[in-house]
Amino acid sequence: EIMMTQSPATLSVSPGERATLSCRASQSLSNNLAWYQLKRGQAPRLLIYGASTRATGIPARFSGSGSGTEFTLTISSLQSEDLAVYSCQQYETWPPTFGQGTKVEIK
Amino acid sequence: QVQLQESGPGLVKPSQTLSLTCTVSGASISSGSYFWSWLRQPAGKALEYIGRVYTSGSTNSNPSLRSRVTVSIDTSKNHFSLKLTSVTAADTAVYYCARKVDGQGWFDSWGQGILVTVSS
């Protein structure tokens, strides 16, 4: 089973600033990685798949990059509604596995 | 747009069976090529994949839980279900249902989740 490690655990960012979240895999994923936004009481939201492709309706301020074992989710200009936990998921091998998440706080 | 909604008891006693249902609206659960899936997230931990049922009714589940998991589909009610037997406190989590397109690896639609606590 592939282990996913996210850092940092918590990220405090001022509105309008850039947020950079990292996700590392225990083995190569090629580009088989997705990112999700989780808010309490709401359905998780798919942001990115294929490491860098934005899902339908996702604002352009969200971007994904990386391949192999190192991946990054960038929020170019943080908005107040982006307060959430962000989780990465690998689908290179079955079963799919997730990172523990990065909590984004508004500074 | 497809919507998913979990339902079931929020409290289950140890050693009993956890039973949840996911009702799908906005689409027929029997059409298309989808895997209807269950995942969970214990407090402070990562999301964990539990199992899935295909549109055809075939199922698969995470080896770590396989002996305790049953996932089934009821096309007449447009819902699918999860049963997890012999629960312990370690099964306390927010349980989510989600949809995955056949041939893709990500989950494109999710329910809002339901907290299930295992306690006497």
Coordinates of N, CA and C in Angstrom, one line a residue:
Chain A
E1 N 0.8 -1.2 0.0 CA 0.0 0.0 0.0 C 0.9 1.3 0.0
I2 N 0.6 2.2 -0.9 CA 1.4 3.4 -1.0 C 1.0 4.4 0.1
M3 N 2.0 4.9 0.8 CA 1.8 5.8 1.9 C 2.0 7.3 1.4
M4 N 1.0 8.1 1.8 CA 1.0 9.5 1.3 C 1.3 10.4 2.6
T5 N 2.2 11.3 2.4 CA 2.6 12.2 3.5 C 2.4 13.7 3.0
Q6 N 1.6 14.4 3.8 CA 1.4 15.8 3.5 C 2.1 16.7 4.5
S7 N 2.5 17.9 3.9 CA 3.1 18.9 4.8 C 2.8 20.3 4.2
P8 N 2.8 21.3 5.2 CA 2.7 21.1 6.6 C 1.4 20.6 7.1
A9 N 1.2 20.3 8.3 CA 0.0 19.9 8.9 C -1.0 21.1 8.9
T10 N -0.5 22.2 9.2 CA -1.3 23.5 9.3 C -0.6 24.6 8.6
L11 N -1.3 25.4 7.8 CA -0.7 26.5 7.0 C -1.5 27.7 7.3
S12 N -0.9 28.8 7.8 CA -1.6 30.0 8.0 C -1.2 31.0 7.0
V13 N -2.1 31.6 6.2 CA -1.8 32.4 5.1 C -2.8 33.6 5.1
S14 N -2.2 34.8 4.8 CA -3.1 36.0 4.8 C -3.9 36.0 3.5
P15 N -5.1 36.6 3.5 CA -5.9 36.7 2.3 C -5.1 37.4 1.2
G16 N -5.2 36.8 0.0 CA -4.5 37.4 -1.1 C -3.1 36.8 -1.3
E17 N -2.6 36.1 -0.3 CA -1.2 35.6 -0.5 C -1.3 34.2 -1.1
R18 N -0.1 33.7 -1.4 CA 0.0 32.3 -2.0 C 0.1 31.3 -0.9
A19 N -0.6 30.1 -1.2 CA -0.5 29.0 -0.3 C 0.1 27.8 -1.1
T20 N 1.1 27.2 -0.5 CA 1.8 26.1 -1.2 C 1.7 24.8 -0.3
L21 N 1.0 23.8 -0.8 CA 0.9 22.6 0.0 C 1.6 21.4 -0.7
S22 N 2.2 20.6 0.1 CA 3.0 19.5 -0.4 C 2.4 18.1 -0.1
C23 N 2.7 17.2 -1.0 CA 2.2 15.8 -0.9 C 3.3 14.9 -1.4
R24 N 3.8 14.0 -0.6 CA 4.8 13.0 -1.0 C 4.3 11.6 -0.9
A25 N 4.7 10.8 -1.9 CA 4.3 9.4 -2.0 C 5.5 8.5 -1.7
S26 N 5.2 7.3 -1.1 CA 6.3 6.4 -0.8 C 6.8 5.7 -2.0
Q27 N 6.2 5.8 -3.1 CA 6.7 5.2 -4.4 C 6.1 6.0 -5.5
S28 N 6.7 5.9 -6.7 CA 6.3 6.7 -7.8 C 4.9 6.5 -8.2
L29 N 4.2 7.6 -8.5 CA 2.8 7.6 -8.9 C 2.6 8.0 -10.4
S30 N 3.7 8.2 -11.1 CA 3.6 8.9 -12.4 C 2.8 10.2 -12.1
N31 N 1.7 10.4 -12.7 CA 0.9 11.6 -12.4 C -0.5 11.2 -11.8
N32 N -0.6 10.0 -11.2 CA -1.8 9.5 -10.8 C -2.2 10.0 -9.4
L33 N -2.4 11.3 -9.3 CA -2.7 12.0 -8.0 C -3.8 13.0 -8.1
A34 N -4.7 13.0 -7.1 CA -5.8 13.9 -7.0 C -5.7 14.7 -5.7
W35 N -6.3 15.9 -5.8 CA -6.4 16.8 -4.6 C -7.9 17.1 -4.3
Y36 N -8.2 17.1 -3.0 CA -9.6 17.4 -2.6 C -9.6 18.5 -1.6
Q37 N -10.7 19.2 -1.5 CA -11.0 20.2 -0.5 C -12.1 19.7 0.4
L38 N -11.8 19.7 1.7 CA -12.7 19.1 2.7 C -13.1 20.3 3.7
K39 N -14.4 20.5 3.8 CA -15.0 21.4 4.7 C -16.0 20.7 5.6
R40 N -16.0 21.0 6.9 CA -16.9 20.4 7.8 C -18.3 20.5 7.4
G41 N -19.0 19.4 7.4 CA -20.5 19.4 7.1 C -20.8 19.6 5.6
Q42 N -19.7 19.6 4.7 CA -20.0 19.7 3.3 C -19.4 18.5 2.6
A43 N -19.8 18.2 1.4 CA -19.3 17.2 0.6 C -17.9 17.5 0.2
P44 N -16.9 16.6 0.3 CA -15.6 16.9 -0.2 C -15.7 17.3 -1.7
R45 N -14.7 18.1 -2.1 CA -14.8 18.7 -3.5 C -13.5 18.3 -4.2
L46 N -13.6 17.6 -5.4 CA -12.5 17.3 -6.2 C -11.9 18.6 -6.8
L47 N -10.7 18.9 -6.6 CA -10.0 20.0 -7.2 C -9.2 19.7 -8.4
I48 N -8.3 18.7 -8.2 CA -7.3 18.4 -9.2 C -7.2 16.9 -9.5
Y49 N -7.1 16.5 -10.7 CA -6.7 15.1 -11.0 C -5.6 15.0 -12.0
G50 N -5.0 13.9 -12.2 CA -3.9 13.8 -13.1 C -2.8 14.7 -12.7
A51 N -2.7 15.0 -11.4 CA -1.7 15.9 -10.8 C -1.8 17.4 -11.1
S52 N -2.4 17.7 -12.3 CA -2.4 19.1 -12.7 C -3.6 19.6 -13.4
T53 N -4.6 18.7 -13.6 CA -5.8 19.1 -14.3 C -6.9 19.5 -13.4
R54 N -7.4 20.7 -13.5 CA -8.4 21.2 -12.7 C -9.7 20.5 -13.0
A55 N -10.5 20.2 -12.0 CA -11.8 19.6 -12.2 C -12.8 20.7 -12.7
T56 N -13.9 20.2 -13.2 CA -14.9 21.2 -13.7 C -15.3 22.2 -12.6
G57 N -15.3 23.4 -13.0 CA -15.8 24.5 -12.1 C -14.8 25.0 -11.0
I58 N -13.6 24.4 -11.0 CA -12.6 24.8 -10.0 C -11.9 26.1 -10.5
P59 N -11.9 27.1 -9.6 CA -11.2 28.4 -10.0 C -9.8 28.3 -10.4
A60 N -9.3 29.1 -11.2 CA -8.0 29.1 -11.8 C -6.9 29.4 -10.7
R61 N -7.3 29.9 -9.6 CA -6.3 30.1 -8.5 C -5.8 28.8 -7.9
F62 N -6.5 27.7 -8.2 CA -6.0 26.4 -7.7 C -5.2 25.8 -8.8
S63 N -4.0 25.3 -8.5 CA -3.2 24.7 -9.5 C -2.4 23.5 -8.9
G64 N -2.1 22.5 -9.6 CA -1.4 21.3 -9.2 C -0.2 21.1 -10.0
S65 N 0.9 20.6 -9.4 CA 2.1 20.3 -10.2 C 2.8 19.1 -9.5
G66 N 3.8 18.6 -10.3 CA 4.6 17.5 -9.8 C 4.4 16.2 -10.5
S67 N 5.2 15.2 -10.2 CA 5.1 13.9 -10.8 C 6.1 13.0 -10.0
G68 N 5.9 11.7 -10.2 CA 6.7 10.8 -9.5 C 6.3 10.7 -8.0
T69 N 7.1 11.2 -7.1 CA 6.8 11.1 -5.7 C 6.5 12.5 -5.0
E70 N 6.7 13.6 -5.7 CA 6.6 14.9 -5.1 C 5.5 15.7 -5.8
F71 N 4.6 16.2 -5.1 CA 3.5 17.0 -5.7 C 3.1 18.2 -4.9
T72 N 2.6 19.2 -5.6 CA 2.3 20.5 -4.9 C 0.9 21.0 -5.4
L73 N 0.2 21.5 -4.4 CA -1.1 22.2 -4.7 C -0.8 23.6 -4.3
T74 N -1.1 24.5 -5.2 CA -0.9 26.0 -5.0 C -2.2 26.7 -5.1
I75 N -2.5 27.5 -4.1 CA -3.6 28.5 -4.2 C -2.9 29.9 -4.4
S76 N -3.1 30.4 -5.6 CA -2.3 31.6 -5.9 C -2.6 32.8 -5.1
S77 N -3.9 33.0 -4.8 CA -4.3 34.2 -4.0 C -5.5 33.7 -3.1
L78 N -5.1 33.5 -1.9 CA -6.0 32.8 -0.9 C -7.3 33.7 -0.7
Q79 N -8.4 33.1 -0.8 CA -9.7 33.7 -0.5 C -10.2 33.2 0.9
S80 N -11.1 33.9 1.5 CA -11.6 33.4 2.8 C -12.3 32.1 2.7
E81 N -13.0 31.9 1.5 CA -13.7 30.6 1.4 C -12.8 29.4 1.2
D82 N -11.5 29.7 1.1 CA -10.6 28.6 0.9 C -10.1 27.9 2.2
L83 N -10.6 28.5 3.3 CA -10.4 27.9 4.6 C -10.9 26.4 4.6
A84 N -10.1 25.5 4.8 CA -10.5 24.1 4.6 C -9.3 23.2 4.9
V85 N -9.5 21.9 4.9 CA -8.5 20.9 4.9 C -8.3 20.4 3.4
Y86 N -7.1 20.2 3.0 CA -6.8 19.7 1.6 C -6.1 18.4 1.7
S87 N -6.6 17.4 1.0 CA -6.1 16.1 1.0 C -5.7 15.6 -0.3
C88 N -4.6 14.9 -0.4 CA -4.1 14.3 -1.7 C -4.5 12.8 -1.7
Q89 N -4.7 12.3 -2.8 CA -5.0 10.8 -3.0 C -4.2 10.2 -4.2
Q90 N -3.6 9.1 -4.0 CA -3.0 8.4 -5.1 C -3.9 7.3 -5.7
Y91 N -3.8 7.2 -7.0 CA -4.6 6.1 -7.6 C -3.7 5.3 -8.6
E92 N -2.4 5.3 -8.3 CA -1.5 4.5 -9.0 C -1.7 3.0 -8.8
T93 N -1.9 2.7 -7.5 CA -2.2 1.3 -7.1 C -3.5 1.2 -6.3
W94 N -4.0 0.0 -6.3 CA -5.2 -0.2 -5.5 C -4.9 -0.9 -4.2
P95 N -5.4 -0.5 -3.0 CA -6.5 0.5 -2.9 C -6.0 1.9 -2.9
P96 N -6.8 2.8 -3.3 CA -6.4 4.2 -3.3 C -6.1 4.6 -1.8
T97 N -5.1 5.5 -1.7 CA -4.8 5.9 -0.3 C -4.6 7.5 -0.3
F98 N -4.8 8.0 0.9 CA -4.9 9.5 1.1 C -3.8 9.9 2.0
G99 N -3.4 11.2 1.9 CA -2.6 11.9 2.9 C -3.5 12.3 4.1
Q100 N -2.8 12.7 5.2 CA -3.6 13.1 6.4 C -4.1 14.5 6.3
G101 N -3.8 15.2 5.3 CA -4.4 16.5 5.1 C -3.5 17.7 5.6
T102 N -3.7 18.8 4.9 CA -3.2 20.1 5.4 C -4.3 21.0 5.7
K103 N -4.3 21.6 6.9 CA -5.4 22.5 7.2 C -4.9 23.9 6.9
V104 N -5.7 24.6 6.0 CA -5.3 26.0 5.7 C -6.1 27.0 6.5
E105 N -5.4 27.8 7.2 CA -6.1 28.8 8.1 C -5.8 30.2 7.5
I106 N -6.8 31.0 7.8 CA -6.6 32.4 7.3 C -5.9 33.2 8.4
K107 N -4.8 33.8 8.1 CA -4.0 34.5 9.1 C -4.7 35.9 9.4
Chain B
Q1 N -27.1 17.5 -12.0 CA -25.8 17.2 -11.3 C -26.1 16.1 -10.3
V2 N -25.3 15.1 -10.2 CA -25.6 14.0 -9.3 C -25.3 14.5 -7.9
Q3 N -26.2 14.0 -6.9 CA -26.0 14.3 -5.5 C -26.0 13.0 -4.7
L4 N -25.2 12.9 -3.7 CA -25.2 11.7 -2.9 C -25.5 12.1 -1.4
Q5 N -26.2 11.3 -0.7 CA -26.6 11.6 0.7 C -26.5 10.4 1.5
E6 N -25.7 10.4 2.6 CA -25.6 9.2 3.5 C -26.7 9.3 4.5
S7 N -27.1 8.1 5.0 CA -28.1 8.1 6.1 C -27.9 6.8 6.9
G8 N -28.3 6.8 8.1 CA -28.1 5.7 9.0 C -27.9 6.1 10.4
P9 N -27.8 5.2 11.3 CA -27.6 5.5 12.8 C -26.3 6.2 13.0
G10 N -26.4 7.2 13.9 CA -25.1 7.9 14.3 C -24.4 7.2 15.5
L11 N -25.0 6.2 16.1 CA -24.4 5.5 17.2 C -24.7 4.0 17.1
V12 N -23.6 3.3 17.2 CA -23.6 1.8 17.1 C -22.9 1.3 18.3
K13 N -23.4 0.2 18.8 CA -22.7 -0.4 20.0 C -21.6 -1.4 19.5
P14 N -20.5 -1.5 20.3 CA -19.4 -2.4 20.0 C -20.0 -3.8 19.7
S15 N -19.3 -4.4 18.8 CA -19.6 -5.8 18.3 C -20.8 -5.9 17.4
Q16 N -21.6 -4.8 17.3 CA -22.8 -4.8 16.4 C -22.4 -4.5 14.9
T17 N -23.4 -4.4 14.1 CA -23.1 -4.1 12.7 C -23.5 -2.7 12.3
L18 N -22.6 -2.0 11.7 CA -22.9 -0.6 11.2 C -23.5 -0.7 9.8
S19 N -24.7 -0.1 9.7 CA -25.4 -0.1 8.4 C -25.7 1.3 7.9
L20 N -25.2 1.6 6.7 CA -25.4 2.9 6.1 C -26.0 2.8 4.7
T21 N -26.7 3.8 4.3 CA -27.2 3.9 2.9 C -26.8 5.2 2.3
C22 N -26.6 5.1 1.0 CA -26.3 6.3 0.2 C -27.3 6.5 -0.9
T23 N -28.1 7.5 -0.8 CA -29.1 7.7 -1.8 C -28.6 8.7 -2.9
V24 N -28.8 8.3 -4.1 CA -28.3 9.0 -5.2 C -29.4 9.8 -5.9
S25 N -29.3 11.0 -6.2 CA -30.3 11.8 -6.9 C -29.6 12.5 -8.0
G26 N -30.4 12.9 -9.0 CA -29.9 13.6 -10.2 C -29.3 12.7 -11.2
A27 N -29.3 11.4 -11.0 CA -28.8 10.4 -12.0 C -29.3 9.0 -11.6
S28 N -29.4 8.1 -12.5 CA -29.8 6.7 -12.2 C -28.5 6.0 -11.9
I29 N -28.6 5.3 -10.7 CA -27.5 4.5 -10.2 C -27.1 3.3 -11.1
S30 N -28.1 2.9 -12.0 CA -27.9 1.8 -12.8 C -27.4 2.1 -14.2
S31 N -27.2 3.4 -14.5 CA -26.8 3.8 -15.8 C -25.4 4.3 -15.8
G32 N -24.7 4.2 -16.8 CA -23.3 4.6 -16.9 C -22.4 3.6 -16.3
S33 N -21.1 3.9 -16.3 CA -20.1 2.9 -15.8 C -19.4 3.6 -14.5
Y34 N -20.0 3.3 -13.4 CA -19.5 3.9 -12.2 C -19.3 2.9 -11.1
F35 N -18.3 3.3 -10.2 CA -18.1 2.5 -9.0 C -18.6 3.4 -7.9
W36 N -19.6 2.9 -7.2 CA -20.2 3.6 -6.0 C -19.5 3.1 -4.8
S37 N -18.9 4.1 -4.1 CA -17.9 3.7 -3.1 C -18.2 4.3 -1.7
W38 N -17.5 3.6 -0.8 CA -17.6 4.1 0.6 C -16.2 4.4 1.1
L39 N -16.0 5.5 1.8 CA -14.7 5.9 2.5 C -15.1 6.4 3.9
R40 N -14.0 6.5 4.7 CA -14.3 7.0 6.0 C -13.0 7.8 6.5
Q41 N -13.3 8.7 7.5 CA -12.2 9.4 8.0 C -12.3 9.5 9.5
P42 N -11.5 8.8 10.3 CA -11.5 9.0 11.7 C -10.9 10.3 12.1
A43 N -11.3 10.9 13.2 CA -10.9 12.2 13.6 C -9.4 12.3 13.6
G44 N -8.8 13.3 13.0 CA -7.4 13.5 13.0 C -6.6 12.5 12.1
K45 N -7.3 11.7 11.3 CA -6.5 10.7 10.5 C -6.9 10.9 9.0
A46 N -6.2 10.1 8.2 CA -6.4 10.2 6.8 C -7.7 9.6 6.3
L47 N -8.2 10.0 5.2 CA -9.4 9.2 4.6 C -8.9 7.8 4.3
E48 N -9.8 6.9 4.5 CA -9.6 5.5 4.2 C -10.6 4.9 3.3
Y49 N -10.2 4.2 2.2 CA -11.1 3.6 1.3 C -11.6 2.3 1.9
I50 N -13.0 2.1 1.8 CA -13.6 1.0 2.4 C -13.9 -0.1 1.3
G51 N -14.7 0.3 0.4 CA -15.1 -0.6 -0.6 C -16.0 0.0 -1.6
R52 N -16.5 -0.8 -2.6 CA -17.2 -0.3 -3.7 C -18.1 -1.3 -4.4
V53 N -19.2 -0.8 -5.0 CA -20.0 -1.7 -5.8 C -20.1 -1.1 -7.2
Y54 N -20.0 -1.9 -8.2 CA -20.1 -1.5 -9.6 C -21.6 -1.4 -10.0
T55 N -21.8 -0.7 -11.1 CA -23.2 -0.6 -11.6 C -23.8 -2.0 -11.8
S56 N -22.9 -2.9 -12.2 CA -23.4 -4.3 -12.5 C -23.7 -5.1 -11.2
G57 N -23.2 -4.6 -10.1 CA -23.4 -5.3 -8.8 C -22.2 -5.9 -8.3
S58 N -21.1 -6.0 -9.1 CA -19.9 -6.6 -8.6 C -19.3 -5.7 -7.5
T59 N -18.6 -6.3 -6.6 CA -18.0 -5.6 -5.4 C -16.6 -5.9 -5.2
N60 N -16.0 -5.0 -4.5 CA -14.6 -5.1 -4.0 C -14.4 -4.3 -2.8
S61 N -13.5 -4.7 -1.9 CA -13.2 -3.9 -0.7 C -11.8 -3.9 -0.3
N62 N -11.4 -3.0 0.5 CA -10.1 -2.8 1.0 C -9.7 -4.1 1.8
P63 N -8.5 -4.7 1.4 CA -8.1 -5.9 2.1 C -8.1 -5.8 3.7
S64 N -7.8 -4.6 4.1 CA -7.7 -4.3 5.6 C -9.0 -4.5 6.3
L65 N -10.1 -4.4 5.5 CA -11.5 -4.5 6.1 C -12.3 -5.6 5.5
R66 N -11.8 -6.3 4.5 CA -12.6 -7.1 3.6 C -13.5 -8.1 4.4
S67 N -13.0 -8.7 5.4 CA -13.7 -9.8 6.1 C -15.0 -9.2 6.8
R68 N -15.0 -7.9 7.0 CA -16.1 -7.3 7.8 C -17.1 -6.5 6.9
V69 N -16.7 -6.3 5.6 CA -17.4 -5.3 4.8 C -18.3 -6.0 3.7
T70 N -19.5 -5.5 3.6 CA -20.4 -5.8 2.5 C -20.9 -4.5 1.9
V71 N -20.8 -4.4 0.6 CA -21.3 -3.2 -0.1 C -22.3 -3.8 -1.1
S72 N -23.5 -3.2 -1.2 CA -24.5 -3.7 -2.1 C -25.2 -2.5 -2.8
I73 N -26.0 -2.8 -3.8 CA -26.7 -1.8 -4.6 C -28.1 -2.2 -4.8
D74 N -29.0 -1.2 -4.7 CA -30.4 -1.5 -5.0 C -30.9 -0.5 -6.0
T75 N -30.9 -0.9 -7.2 CA -31.3 0.0 -8.3 C -32.7 0.4 -8.3
S76 N -33.6 -0.3 -7.7 CA -35.0 0.1 -7.6 C -35.2 1.3 -6.7
K77 N -34.3 1.4 -5.7 CA -34.4 2.6 -4.8 C -33.3 3.6 -5.1
N78 N -32.5 3.4 -6.1 CA -31.4 4.3 -6.5 C -30.5 4.6 -5.3
H79 N -30.1 3.5 -4.6 CA -29.2 3.7 -3.5 C -28.3 2.5 -3.4
F80 N -27.2 2.7 -2.7 CA -26.3 1.6 -2.4 C -26.0 1.7 -0.9
S81 N -25.5 0.6 -0.3 CA -25.4 0.4 1.1 C -24.0 -0.2 1.6
L82 N -23.7 0.1 2.8 CA -22.5 -0.5 3.5 C -23.0 -1.2 4.7
K83 N -22.4 -2.4 4.9 CA -22.5 -3.0 6.2 C -21.1 -3.4 6.7
L84 N -20.8 -3.0 7.9 CA -19.5 -3.3 8.6 C -19.8 -4.0 9.9
T85 N -19.4 -5.3 10.0 CA -19.7 -6.1 11.1 C -18.7 -6.0 12.2
S86 N -19.1 -6.4 13.4 CA -18.1 -6.5 14.6 C -17.4 -5.2 14.8
V87 N -18.1 -4.1 14.9 CA -17.5 -2.8 15.0 C -16.8 -2.6 16.4
T88 N -15.8 -1.8 16.4 CA -15.1 -1.4 17.7 C -15.0 0.1 17.7
A89 N -14.4 0.6 18.7 CA -14.2 2.1 18.8 C -13.4 2.6 17.7
A90 N -12.5 1.8 17.1 CA -11.6 2.2 16.0 C -12.4 2.4 14.7
D91 N -13.7 2.0 14.7 CA -14.5 2.2 13.5 C -15.3 3.6 13.6
T92 N -15.1 4.3 14.7 CA -15.7 5.6 14.8 C -15.1 6.6 13.8
A93 N -15.9 7.2 13.0 CA -15.4 8.0 11.9 C -16.5 8.7 11.2
V94 N -16.2 9.7 10.4 CA -17.1 10.2 9.4 C -17.1 9.3 8.2
Y95 N -18.2 8.8 7.8 CA -18.3 7.9 6.7 C -18.9 8.7 5.5
Y96 N -18.2 8.5 4.3 CA -18.6 9.2 3.1 C -19.0 8.2 2.0
C97 N -20.0 8.5 1.2 CA -20.2 7.8 0.0 C -19.7 8.7 -1.2
A98 N -19.3 8.0 -2.2 CA -18.7 8.8 -3.3 C -18.8 8.0 -4.6
R99 N -18.6 8.7 -5.7 CA -18.7 8.1 -7.1 C -17.4 8.1 -7.8
K100 N -17.0 7.0 -8.4 CA -15.8 7.0 -9.2 C -16.2 6.5 -10.6
V101 N -15.7 7.2 -11.6 CA -16.0 6.7 -13.0 C -15.1 5.6 -13.3
D102 N -15.6 4.5 -14.0 CA -14.8 3.4 -14.4 C -13.7 3.9 -15.3
G103 N -12.5 3.5 -15.0 CA -11.3 3.9 -15.9 C -10.6 5.1 -15.3
Q104 N -11.2 5.8 -14.3 CA -10.6 6.9 -13.7 C -10.3 6.6 -12.3
G105 N -9.3 7.2 -11.7 CA -8.9 6.8 -10.3 C -9.4 7.7 -9.2
W106 N -10.0 8.9 -9.6 CA -10.4 9.8 -8.5 C -11.9 9.8 -8.3
F107 N -12.4 10.4 -7.2 CA -13.8 10.4 -6.9 C -14.4 11.8 -7.2
D108 N -15.3 11.8 -8.1 CA -15.7 13.1 -8.7 C -17.0 13.7 -8.0
S109 N -17.7 12.8 -7.2 CA -18.9 13.3 -6.5 C -18.9 12.6 -5.1
W110 N -19.2 13.4 -4.1 CA -19.2 12.9 -2.7 C -20.5 13.3 -2.0
G111 N -20.9 12.5 -1.0 CA -21.9 12.9 0.0 C -21.2 13.8 1.0
Q112 N -22.0 14.4 1.9 CA -21.5 15.3 2.9 C -20.9 14.6 4.1
G113 N -21.2 13.3 4.2 CA -20.6 12.5 5.3 C -21.6 12.4 6.4
I114 N -21.4 11.3 7.2 CA -22.2 11.1 8.4 C -21.3 10.6 9.5
L115 N -21.4 11.2 10.6 CA -20.5 10.7 11.8 C -21.2 9.5 12.4
V116 N -20.4 8.5 12.5 CA -20.8 7.2 13.2 C -19.9 7.0 14.4
T117 N -20.5 7.0 15.6 CA -19.7 6.7 16.8 C -20.0 5.3 17.3
V118 N -19.0 4.6 17.6 CA -19.1 3.3 18.2 C -18.9 3.4 19.7
S119 N -20.0 3.2 20.5 CA -19.9 3.3 21.9 C -21.0 2.6 22.6
S120 N -20.8 2.1 23.7 CA -21.9 1.4 24.5 C -22.7 2.4 25.3

